[in-house]
CSV table of C-alpha atoms and ligand atoms in Angstrom, one decimal:
chain,number,residue,atom,x,y,z
A,1,MET,CA,98.3,161.9,68.6
A,2,SER,CA,97.3,161.8,72.2
A,3,MET,CA,98.5,158.4,74.5
A,4,ARG,CA,94.5,158.0,74.4
A,5,ASP,CA,94.2,157.9,71.0
A,6,ALA,CA,97.6,155.9,70.5
A,7,ASP,CA,96.2,153.1,72.2
A,8,HIS,CA,94.3,151.2,69.0
A,9,ASP,CA,93.5,154.1,66.8
A,10,ARG,CA,91.7,153.8,64.1
A,11,PRO,CA,92.6,151.6,61.5
A,12,GLU,CA,95.1,152.8,59.1
A,13,ARG,CA,94.0,152.8,55.4
A,14,ASP,CA,95.6,150.4,52.8
A,15,PRO,CA,96.1,151.7,49.4
A,16,PRO,CA,93.1,149.2,48.0
A,17,ASP,CA,94.2,146.1,46.1
A,18,ARG,CA,91.7,145.3,43.7
A,19,ALA,CA,93.5,142.6,41.8
A,20,GLU,CA,90.5,140.4,40.2
A,21,GLY,CA,89.8,137.6,42.2
A,22,GLY,CA,92.5,138.6,44.8
A,23,GLY,CA,95.1,136.3,43.2
A,24,LEU,CA,93.0,133.2,43.3
A,25,VAL,CA,92.2,130.8,40.7
A,26,SER,CA,88.7,129.2,41.1
A,27,ARG,CA,88.6,125.0,41.4
A,28,ARG,CA,86.2,124.8,38.5
A,29,ALA,CA,88.8,127.1,36.2
A,30,LEU,CA,91.5,125.0,37.5
A,31,LEU,CA,89.9,121.6,36.7
A,32,ALA,CA,88.6,122.4,33.4
A,33,GLY,CA,92.0,124.3,32.2
A,34,GLY,CA,94.1,121.2,33.4
A,35,ALA,CA,91.5,118.8,31.4
A,36,ALA,CA,92.1,120.5,28.1
A,37,ALA,CA,95.8,120.7,28.5
A,38,LEU,CA,96.0,117.0,29.4
A,39,GLY,CA,93.6,116.1,26.2
A,40,GLY,CA,96.0,118.5,24.2
A,41,ALA,CA,99.4,118.3,22.6
A,42,VAL,CA,102.2,116.3,24.1
A,43,LEU,CA,103.5,117.7,27.3
A,44,HIS,CA,107.2,118.6,27.3
A,45,THR,CA,107.6,119.9,30.9
A,46,ALA,CA,106.0,120.9,33.7
A,47,ALA,CA,106.3,124.3,33.0
A,48,ASP,CA,104.7,123.7,29.5
A,49,ALA,CA,102.0,122.0,31.4
A,50,LEU,CA,101.2,124.8,33.6
A,51,SER,CA,101.1,127.1,30.8
A,52,GLN,CA,98.4,125.5,29.2
A,53,ILE,CA,96.4,125.9,32.1
A,54,PRO,CA,94.4,129.5,32.4
A,55,GLY,CA,95.7,131.5,35.0
A,56,GLY,CA,98.5,128.9,36.2
A,57,ALA,CA,101.4,130.6,33.6
A,58,PRO,CA,103.7,132.8,35.5
A,59,SER,CA,104.5,134.1,31.9
A,60,GLN,CA,106.7,136.7,32.7
A,61,VAL,CA,109.2,134.3,34.6
A,62,PRO,CA,111.7,132.6,32.3
A,63,ASP,CA,111.5,128.9,32.6
A,64,PRO,CA,113.6,128.0,35.8
A,65,THR,CA,114.3,124.3,34.4
A,66,ARG,CA,116.2,125.7,32.2
A,67,GLN,CA,119.0,127.7,34.3
A,68,GLN,CA,120.9,127.2,37.7
A,69,GLY,CA,118.9,128.6,40.8
A,70,ALA,CA,120.0,131.2,43.3
A,71,PHE,CA,122.8,129.6,45.7
A,72,ALA,CA,121.7,128.9,49.9
A,73,SER,CA,122.4,131.7,52.2
A,74,ARG,CA,122.7,132.5,55.6
A,75,ARG,CA,119.2,133.9,55.9
A,76,GLY,CA,116.4,133.2,53.5
A,77,ALA,CA,113.9,135.8,52.2
A,78,ARG,CA,110.3,135.9,51.3
A,79,ALA,CA,109.6,135.1,47.7
A,80,PRO,CA,110.0,138.5,45.7
A,81,SER,CA,106.3,138.6,44.9
A,82,VAL,CA,105.1,137.9,48.4
A,83,GLU,CA,104.4,141.2,50.0
A,84,LEU,CA,103.4,140.4,53.6
A,85,GLY,CA,103.7,143.8,56.1
A,86,ARG,CA,102.3,144.9,59.3
A,87,LEU,CA,100.1,147.9,58.9
A,88,GLY,CA,100.8,151.0,61.5
A,89,THR,CA,103.5,153.4,62.6
A,90,GLY,CA,104.2,154.6,66.1
A,91,GLN,CA,103.2,152.7,69.0
A,92,VAL,CA,100.6,150.2,67.3
A,93,SER,CA,101.4,148.0,64.4
A,94,ARG,CA,98.7,145.1,63.1
A,95,SER,CA,99.5,141.6,61.8
A,96,PRO,CA,98.2,141.0,58.1
A,97,LEU,CA,95.6,138.3,59.2
A,98,GLN,CA,94.1,137.9,55.7
A,99,ASP,CA,97.5,136.9,54.1
A,100,LEU,CA,98.8,134.6,56.4
A,101,GLU,CA,98.2,130.6,56.3
A,102,GLY,CA,97.5,128.3,59.4
A,103,THR,CA,97.8,130.1,62.7
A,104,ILE,CA,101.2,131.1,63.4
A,105,THR,CA,102.4,134.5,62.7
A,106,PRO,CA,106.0,135.0,61.5
A,107,ALA,CA,107.9,136.8,64.3
A,108,ASP,CA,108.6,139.9,62.0
A,109,LEU,CA,104.8,139.9,61.4
A,110,HIS,CA,103.8,139.8,65.2
A,111,PHE,CA,101.7,142.9,66.0
A,112,GLU,CA,103.4,145.6,68.1
A,113,ARG,CA,102.0,147.5,71.1
A,114,HIS,CA,104.3,149.7,72.8
A,115,HIS,CA,103.6,152.4,75.1
A,116,ALA,CA,107.1,154.2,74.9
A,117,GLY,CA,108.7,152.0,72.1
A,118,ILE,CA,111.1,149.4,72.2
A,119,PRO,CA,113.9,149.4,74.5
A,120,ASN,CA,117.5,148.8,74.1
A,121,ILE,CA,118.3,146.0,76.5
A,122,ASP,CA,121.9,144.0,76.7
A,123,PRO,CA,121.1,140.8,77.2
A,124,ALA,CA,124.0,140.1,79.4
A,125,ALA,CA,123.2,142.9,81.7
A,126,TYR,CA,119.3,141.9,81.9
A,127,ARG,CA,118.3,140.6,85.3
A,128,LEU,CA,114.9,139.8,86.3
A,129,MET,CA,114.2,140.8,89.9
A,130,VAL,CA,111.7,138.7,92.3
A,131,HIS,CA,111.0,140.3,95.6
A,132,GLY,CA,107.9,141.0,97.9
A,133,MET,CA,106.5,138.4,100.1
A,134,VAL,CA,109.4,135.8,99.5
A,135,GLU,CA,111.8,134.0,101.7
A,136,ARG,CA,114.6,134.5,99.1
A,137,PRO,CA,114.5,137.6,97.1
A,138,THR,CA,116.7,136.9,93.9
A,139,SER,CA,117.9,138.6,90.8
A,140,PHE,CA,118.0,136.1,87.9
A,141,SER,CA,120.4,136.7,84.6
A,142,LEU,CA,119.1,135.2,81.4
A,143,THR,CA,121.4,132.6,81.6
A,144,ASP,CA,119.9,131.6,84.9
A,145,LEU,CA,116.4,131.8,83.4
A,146,LYS,CA,117.5,129.1,80.9
A,147,ARG,CA,118.7,127.1,83.5
A,148,PHE,CA,115.2,126.0,84.5
A,149,PRO,CA,113.0,123.7,83.0
A,150,GLN,CA,111.7,124.8,79.6
A,151,ARG,CA,108.0,125.0,78.8
A,152,THR,CA,106.0,125.5,75.5
A,153,HIS,CA,103.0,127.4,74.8
A,154,LEU,CA,101.9,127.7,71.2
A,155,GLY,CA,99.1,130.2,71.6
A,156,PHE,CA,97.7,134.2,70.7
A,157,VAL,CA,98.6,137.4,72.3
A,158,GLU,CA,95.5,139.6,71.6
A,159,CYS,CA,95.3,143.6,72.5
A,160,SER,CA,92.0,143.9,74.5
A,161,GLY,CA,91.5,147.0,72.5
A,162,ASN,CA,91.4,145.0,69.3
A,163,GLY,CA,88.2,145.6,67.0
A,164,ARG,CA,87.6,148.6,68.8
A,165,ALA,CA,87.5,151.0,65.5
A,166,ALA,CA,85.6,148.7,63.8
A,167,TYR,CA,83.1,148.0,66.6
A,168,SER,CA,82.7,152.2,66.9
A,169,GLY,CA,81.5,152.5,63.2
A,170,THR,CA,84.3,151.9,60.8
A,171,SER,CA,82.9,149.9,58.1
A,172,GLY,CA,83.7,149.3,54.4
A,173,GLU,CA,86.9,149.1,53.1
A,174,VAL,CA,88.6,147.8,55.8
A,175,THR,CA,90.7,144.7,56.1
A,176,PRO,CA,90.8,142.0,58.6
A,177,GLN,CA,94.4,143.1,59.4
A,178,GLN,CA,92.5,146.8,60.3
A,179,VAL,CA,89.8,145.1,61.9
A,180,ASP,CA,91.5,143.0,64.1
A,181,GLY,CA,95.0,143.0,63.3
A,182,LEU,CA,96.1,143.5,67.5
A,183,LEU,CA,96.4,139.1,67.4
A,184,SER,CA,99.0,137.1,66.5
A,185,THR,CA,100.1,133.6,67.6
A,186,SER,CA,103.5,132.1,68.3
A,187,GLU,CA,105.3,129.1,70.0
A,188,TRP,CA,106.5,130.5,73.2
A,189,VAL,CA,109.2,129.0,75.0
A,190,GLY,CA,110.4,129.7,78.4
A,191,VAL,CA,110.3,128.7,82.2
A,192,PRO,CA,107.4,128.4,84.1
A,193,LEU,CA,106.3,131.5,86.8
A,194,SER,CA,105.6,128.4,89.2
A,195,ILE,CA,109.0,127.5,89.1
A,196,LEU,CA,110.5,130.9,89.8
A,197,LEU,CA,108.3,131.4,92.6
A,198,GLU,CA,109.0,128.0,93.9
A,199,GLU,CA,112.7,129.0,93.8
A,200,VAL,CA,112.2,132.1,95.4
A,201,GLY,CA,110.0,130.5,98.3
A,202,ALA,CA,107.1,132.5,97.8
A,203,ASP,CA,104.7,133.0,100.5
A,204,PRO,CA,101.6,130.9,100.4
A,205,ALA,CA,99.3,133.8,101.9
A,206,ALA,CA,100.4,136.0,98.7
A,207,THR,CA,97.6,136.2,96.3
A,208,TRP,CA,99.3,138.6,93.6
A,209,VAL,CA,102.1,139.3,91.7
A,210,LEU,CA,103.2,142.5,90.2
A,211,ALA,CA,105.1,142.6,86.7
A,212,GLU,CA,106.9,145.3,85.7
A,213,GLY,CA,108.4,146.5,82.7
A,214,SER,CA,111.9,148.1,81.5
A,215,ASP,CA,110.8,150.1,78.8
A,216,ALA,CA,110.3,154.2,79.6
A,217,ALA,CA,106.4,153.3,80.3
A,218,VAL,CA,107.4,151.2,83.2
A,219,MET,CA,104.5,149.0,82.5
A,220,THR,CA,103.3,147.5,85.7
A,221,ARG,CA,100.3,144.9,85.9
A,222,SER,CA,98.8,142.9,89.0
A,223,ILE,CA,98.5,139.4,88.0
A,224,PRO,CA,96.6,136.9,90.1
A,225,MET,CA,98.4,134.4,91.8
A,226,GLU,CA,96.5,131.4,90.4
A,227,LYS,CA,97.2,132.3,87.1
A,228,ALA,CA,101.0,132.8,88.2
A,229,MET,CA,100.9,129.2,89.4
A,230,THR,CA,99.5,127.4,86.4
A,231,ASP,CA,100.2,128.3,82.8
A,232,ALA,CA,102.0,131.4,83.3
A,233,MET,CA,106.0,131.9,81.8
A,234,VAL,CA,108.5,134.2,81.7
A,235,ALA,CA,109.1,133.6,77.8
A,236,TYR,CA,112.4,134.1,76.2
A,237,GLY,CA,111.7,132.0,73.1
A,238,GLN,CA,109.5,132.9,69.9
A,239,ASN,CA,109.1,130.5,67.3
A,240,GLY,CA,112.7,129.2,67.5
A,241,GLU,CA,114.5,131.9,67.8
A,242,PRO,CA,114.8,134.6,70.4
A,243,ILE,CA,111.9,136.6,71.5
A,244,ARG,CA,112.0,139.9,69.1
A,245,PRO,CA,113.1,143.1,70.7
A,246,ALA,CA,109.2,144.3,69.6
A,247,GLN,CA,108.0,141.3,71.9
A,248,GLY,CA,110.1,142.0,74.8
A,249,PHE,CA,113.7,140.9,74.1
A,250,PRO,CA,115.2,139.2,76.1
A,251,ALA,CA,111.9,138.2,78.3
A,252,ARG,CA,108.4,138.8,78.7
A,253,LEU,CA,105.5,137.7,80.9
A,254,LEU,CA,103.3,135.2,78.9
A,255,LEU,CA,100.1,134.6,80.1
A,256,PRO,CA,98.1,132.4,77.9
A,257,GLY,CA,94.4,133.7,77.1
A,258,PHE,CA,95.0,136.7,79.0
A,259,GLU,CA,94.9,140.2,77.5
A,260,GLY,CA,97.8,141.4,75.9
A,261,ASN,CA,98.4,144.3,78.3
A,262,SER,CA,99.1,142.2,81.3
A,263,GLN,CA,101.8,140.2,79.2
A,264,VAL,CA,104.6,142.4,80.5
A,265,LYS,CA,107.2,142.8,77.7
A,266,TRP,CA,111.2,143.7,78.6
A,267,LEU,CA,110.1,142.0,82.5
A,268,ARG,CA,112.5,143.2,84.7
A,269,ARG,CA,110.7,143.1,88.3
A,270,LEU,CA,108.1,140.7,89.6
A,271,GLU,CA,106.6,141.6,93.1
A,272,VAL,CA,104.7,139.1,95.2
A,273,GLY,CA,101.9,140.7,97.6
A,274,ALA,CA,98.6,140.3,99.1
A,275,GLY,CA,96.5,142.5,96.8
A,276,PRO,CA,96.6,143.7,93.8
A,277,TRP,CA,98.4,147.1,93.2
A,278,MET,CA,96.2,149.3,91.3
A,279,THR,CA,98.5,150.7,88.4
A,280,ARG,CA,97.0,152.9,85.8
A,281,GLU,CA,97.0,150.1,83.3
A,282,GLU,CA,94.7,148.7,85.5
A,283,THR,CA,92.1,151.7,86.4
A,284,SER,CA,92.3,154.4,84.3
A,285,LYS,CA,93.0,151.8,81.4
A,286,TYR,CA,91.9,148.0,80.7
A,287,THR,CA,89.0,148.2,82.5
A,288,ASP,CA,85.4,148.0,81.2
A,289,PRO,CA,82.5,150.3,81.7
A,290,THR,CA,79.0,149.0,81.9
A,291,THR,CA,75.7,150.4,81.0
A,292,ASP,CA,74.8,151.0,84.8
A,293,GLU,CA,77.7,153.7,85.4
A,294,THR,CA,79.9,151.0,87.0
A,295,ALA,CA,83.1,149.1,85.4
A,296,ARG,CA,84.3,145.9,85.4
A,297,MET,CA,88.3,145.6,87.0
A,298,PHE,CA,90.6,142.6,85.8
A,299,THR,CA,88.8,141.3,83.0
A,300,LEU,CA,91.9,139.2,82.4
A,301,VAL,CA,90.6,136.6,80.5
A,302,MET,CA,89.8,137.0,76.7
A,303,ASP,CA,86.5,135.7,75.4
A,304,SER,CA,85.6,133.6,72.7
A,305,LYS,CA,86.0,135.1,69.0
A,306,SER,CA,86.3,134.6,65.6
A,307,ILE,CA,86.9,136.4,62.0
A,308,ILE,CA,86.6,135.6,58.7
A,309,THR,CA,90.0,136.5,56.8
A,310,PHE,CA,88.3,135.2,53.3
A,311,PRO,CA,86.7,136.2,51.7
A,312,SER,CA,87.3,139.8,52.9
A,313,TYR,CA,88.3,143.6,51.9
A,314,PRO,CA,90.1,144.1,49.4
A,315,SER,CA,89.4,140.3,47.9
A,316,VAL,CA,86.8,140.2,44.9
A,317,LEU,CA,85.0,137.5,44.0
A,318,PRO,CA,85.8,136.7,40.2
A,319,GLU,CA,82.4,134.6,39.8
A,320,ARG,CA,79.7,132.7,41.2
A,321,GLY,CA,80.5,128.8,42.3
A,322,TRP,CA,82.3,127.2,45.2
A,323,TRP,CA,84.4,129.1,47.6
A,324,GLU,CA,86.1,128.4,51.0
A,325,ILE,CA,85.1,130.7,53.7
A,326,LYS,CA,88.5,130.7,55.8
A,327,GLY,CA,89.2,132.2,59.2
A,328,LEU,CA,90.6,132.1,62.4
A,329,ALA,CA,89.1,131.7,65.7
A,330,TRP,CA,90.1,131.5,69.2
A,331,SER,CA,89.7,132.2,73.0
A,332,GLY,CA,91.2,132.7,76.2
A,333,LYS,CA,89.1,130.3,78.0
A,334,GLY,CA,90.0,127.2,76.4
A,335,ALA,CA,90.0,125.3,73.0
A,336,ILE,CA,87.6,126.3,70.2
A,337,GLU,CA,84.8,123.9,70.2
A,338,ARG,CA,82.6,125.0,67.3
A,339,VAL,CA,82.5,127.9,64.9
A,340,GLU,CA,79.3,128.5,63.0
A,341,ILE,CA,79.1,129.9,59.7
A,342,SER,CA,75.9,132.0,58.5
A,343,VAL,CA,75.9,133.3,54.7
A,344,ASP,CA,72.2,134.7,54.7
A,345,GLY,CA,72.8,137.6,57.3
A,346,GLY,CA,71.9,135.5,60.2
A,347,ARG,CA,68.9,133.4,59.5
A,348,SER,CA,70.8,130.1,59.3
A,349,TRP,CA,73.6,128.9,60.8
A,350,GLU,CA,76.1,126.0,59.7
A,351,GLU,CA,78.9,124.3,61.5
A,352,ALA,CA,82.4,124.8,59.7
A,353,GLU,CA,84.9,122.7,59.8
A,354,LEU,CA,88.1,123.0,62.5
A,355,GLN,CA,91.5,122.6,61.1
A,356,GLU,CA,93.9,120.7,63.2
A,357,PRO,CA,95.6,121.5,65.4
A,358,VAL,CA,92.7,122.6,67.8
A,359,LEU,CA,94.8,123.8,70.9
A,360,PRO,CA,93.3,125.8,74.0
A,361,ARG,CA,94.3,129.5,74.5
A,362,CYS,CA,95.7,129.1,70.8
A,363,THR,CA,94.1,130.5,67.5
A,364,THR,CA,92.3,127.3,65.3
A,365,ARG,CA,91.5,127.5,61.6
A,366,PHE,CA,88.0,127.0,60.3
A,367,ARG,CA,86.9,126.5,56.9
A,368,HIS,CA,83.4,126.2,55.0
A,369,LEU,CA,82.3,125.7,51.8
A,370,TRP,CA,80.1,128.2,50.2
A,371,GLN,CA,78.2,128.0,46.9
A,372,TRP,CA,77.9,131.3,45.7
A,373,ASP,CA,74.9,132.1,43.6
A,374,GLY,CA,76.0,135.4,42.4
A,375,GLY,CA,73.5,137.7,44.8
A,376,GLU,CA,74.3,139.8,47.7
A,377,ALA,CA,75.3,137.8,50.7
A,378,LEU,CA,76.3,138.5,54.2
A,379,LEU,CA,79.1,136.5,55.8
A,380,GLN,CA,79.4,136.0,59.4
A,381,SER,CA,81.2,133.7,61.9
A,382,ARG,CA,80.2,132.6,65.3
A,383,ALA,CA,82.7,130.7,67.8
A,384,THR,CA,81.7,128.8,70.8
A,385,ASP,CA,84.7,127.6,73.4
A,386,GLU,CA,84.7,124.7,75.6
A,387,SER,CA,83.7,126.8,78.4
A,388,GLY,CA,80.5,127.3,76.4
A,389,ASP,CA,81.3,131.2,75.7
A,390,VAL,CA,79.7,132.2,72.4
A,391,GLN,CA,80.1,135.2,70.4
A,392,PRO,CA,77.0,137.4,71.0
A,393,SER,CA,75.7,139.7,68.2
A,394,HIS,CA,76.6,143.5,67.8
A,395,ALA,CA,73.0,144.6,68.9
A,396,GLU,CA,73.7,141.8,72.6
A,397,PHE,CA,77.3,143.0,72.9
A,398,LEU,CA,75.8,146.8,72.5
A,399,ARG,CA,73.2,146.1,75.3
A,400,LEU,CA,75.5,144.4,77.8
A,401,ARG,CA,78.3,146.9,77.4
A,402,GLY,CA,76.7,150.1,76.0
A,403,PRO,CA,78.6,152.3,73.2
A,404,ALA,CA,81.1,153.6,75.4
A,405,ALA,CA,82.7,149.8,75.6
A,406,ARG,CA,86.8,150.3,75.2
A,407,TYR,CA,87.9,146.6,75.4
A,408,HIS,CA,87.0,143.1,74.7
A,409,PHE,CA,85.2,143.5,71.4
A,410,HIS,CA,84.0,140.1,70.4
A,411,HIS,CA,80.6,140.2,69.0
A,412,VAL,CA,79.7,138.3,65.8
A,413,ARG,CA,81.3,140.9,62.7
A,414,GLY,CA,80.2,140.3,59.0
A,415,TRP,CA,81.7,140.6,55.3
A,416,ARG,CA,79.2,141.8,52.6
A,417,VAL,CA,79.6,140.3,49.4
A,418,ALA,CA,78.1,142.6,46.5
A,419,ALA,CA,76.8,141.0,43.2
A,420,ASP,CA,79.8,142.2,41.5
A,421,GLY,CA,82.0,140.3,43.9
A,422,ARG,CA,83.2,143.2,46.3
A,423,VAL,CA,83.6,142.2,49.4
A,424,SER,CA,83.3,144.8,52.5
A,425,TYR,CA,83.1,144.8,56.2
A,426,ASP,CA,80.1,145.1,58.1
A,427,ALA,CA,81.0,145.4,62.0
A,428,ARG,CA,76.9,145.2,63.0
A,429,GLY,CA,75.8,142.4,60.9
A,430,VAL,CA,72.1,141.8,61.5
B,1,MTE,N1,106.8,146.7,79.2
B,1,MTE,C1,105.6,146.8,78.3
B,1,MTE,N2,104.7,145.8,78.1
B,1,MTE,C2,103.6,145.3,77.4
B,1,MTE,C3,103.3,146.8,76.8
B,1,MTE,C4,104.0,147.8,76.6
B,1,MTE,O1,104.3,149.0,76.3
B,1,MTE,N3,105.5,147.7,77.5
B,1,MTE,N4,102.2,147.0,76.2
B,1,MTE,C5,101.4,145.8,76.4
B,1,MTE,C6,100.2,145.5,75.4
B,1,MTE,S1,98.9,146.9,75.7
B,1,MTE,C7,99.9,144.4,74.6
B,1,MTE,S2,98.7,144.2,73.5
B,1,MTE,C8,101.0,143.6,74.5
B,1,MTE,C9,101.6,143.7,73.0
B,1,MTE,O2,102.2,142.7,72.5
B,1,MTE,P1,103.4,142.4,71.3
B,1,MTE,O3,103.8,143.8,70.9
B,1,MTE,O4,104.3,141.6,71.8
B,1,MTE,O5,102.4,142.1,70.6
B,1,MTE,O6,102.1,143.8,75.1
B,1,MTE,C10,101.8,144.2,76.5
B,1,MTE,N5,103.3,144.5,77.5
B,2,MO,MO1,97.3,146.2,74.1
């Protein structure tokens, strides 16, 4: 696989899981079954009661109230029946968006994008050098970094190549993980970059900062000083634990709302300067061709975007009736203000409910009750953020960005529900 292909290649195929109902029990079935159970025989235990609700009985498991359970342990594990996994190999893996609850991505399921693998770094020997247009060039150890005032940012990291394969035509039997799995959300903890720049006495005339990683790719990106001085941080914590090796252990640059590529992992050097460095990653890569043979550069901020995670492939709706459409919306420009849902192929739109917390530069859950009449439907979501940025239709995006677009795919996407309840991806919608 060439470097070019390695960057957000075609989505890997999942073995289709056609489990009827995708493991869901409808509200109506549950209520009807529950009522029957309550009206029937005397209830002995909760497990007995459960066994009388259709679909509610874990029949192959012995009654857990009759035996001592497992003992406490040093580290927990997921329930044996829960299969959560990233999808991908080599330099890319995707988060299982359709299988996650809420907005936080468990650290072991955070998507990965490495250009030269995960380096093995000794935290005791780790140093971050800050130099260039500064009064006091300084080398910080991890202990040094942790002595500075700490900040938290709850937010997403998204690769700007996310959605590429799906944009260029992959449709049908693809999951949200395959469509948009280069998106994950964590609670990041670290030291504000502004504090480090103050510490070294950065020249007020400086306008850019170069960030460099210590992997074999020696990833380098130029960061505007304005971002460096606002919410940028050198992060060393992720969801309560030290950042994992795949995410940049022991420290990475965290730029809330910026494209993933600029958030240099295994950060070893920051150089303060008076202009961008024009590195490989901001010239031949991560620029956006337009339709007039020019290209936009430094398109760092991620646009307003959303994806329906249920219903989606491979779930199958077992019956008509009330279903809750669920999904994620996010924007690098601020908080999500509104998510609209269309169930009729874009003819009409209704506002979905946003699930608290609704945070800036973070994923937000949305949900919308939908009564499926058993006919064909095209489900689409359209997010608007507080800056007013609205997701364009696929046709509009194509007109603006052209077929050669390689990054920042944030157009409206759709899921087609067939009369037999099967759901498939439709990149274009209507
Ligand atoms: N040093 C270094 N930093 C890097 C990369 C890399 O290969 N090396 N990949 C970048 C890209 S393209 C993305 S999308 C994000 C992915 O972050 P994650 O692997 O923590 O999800 O890291 C960025 N930072
Ligand atoms: Mo990326």
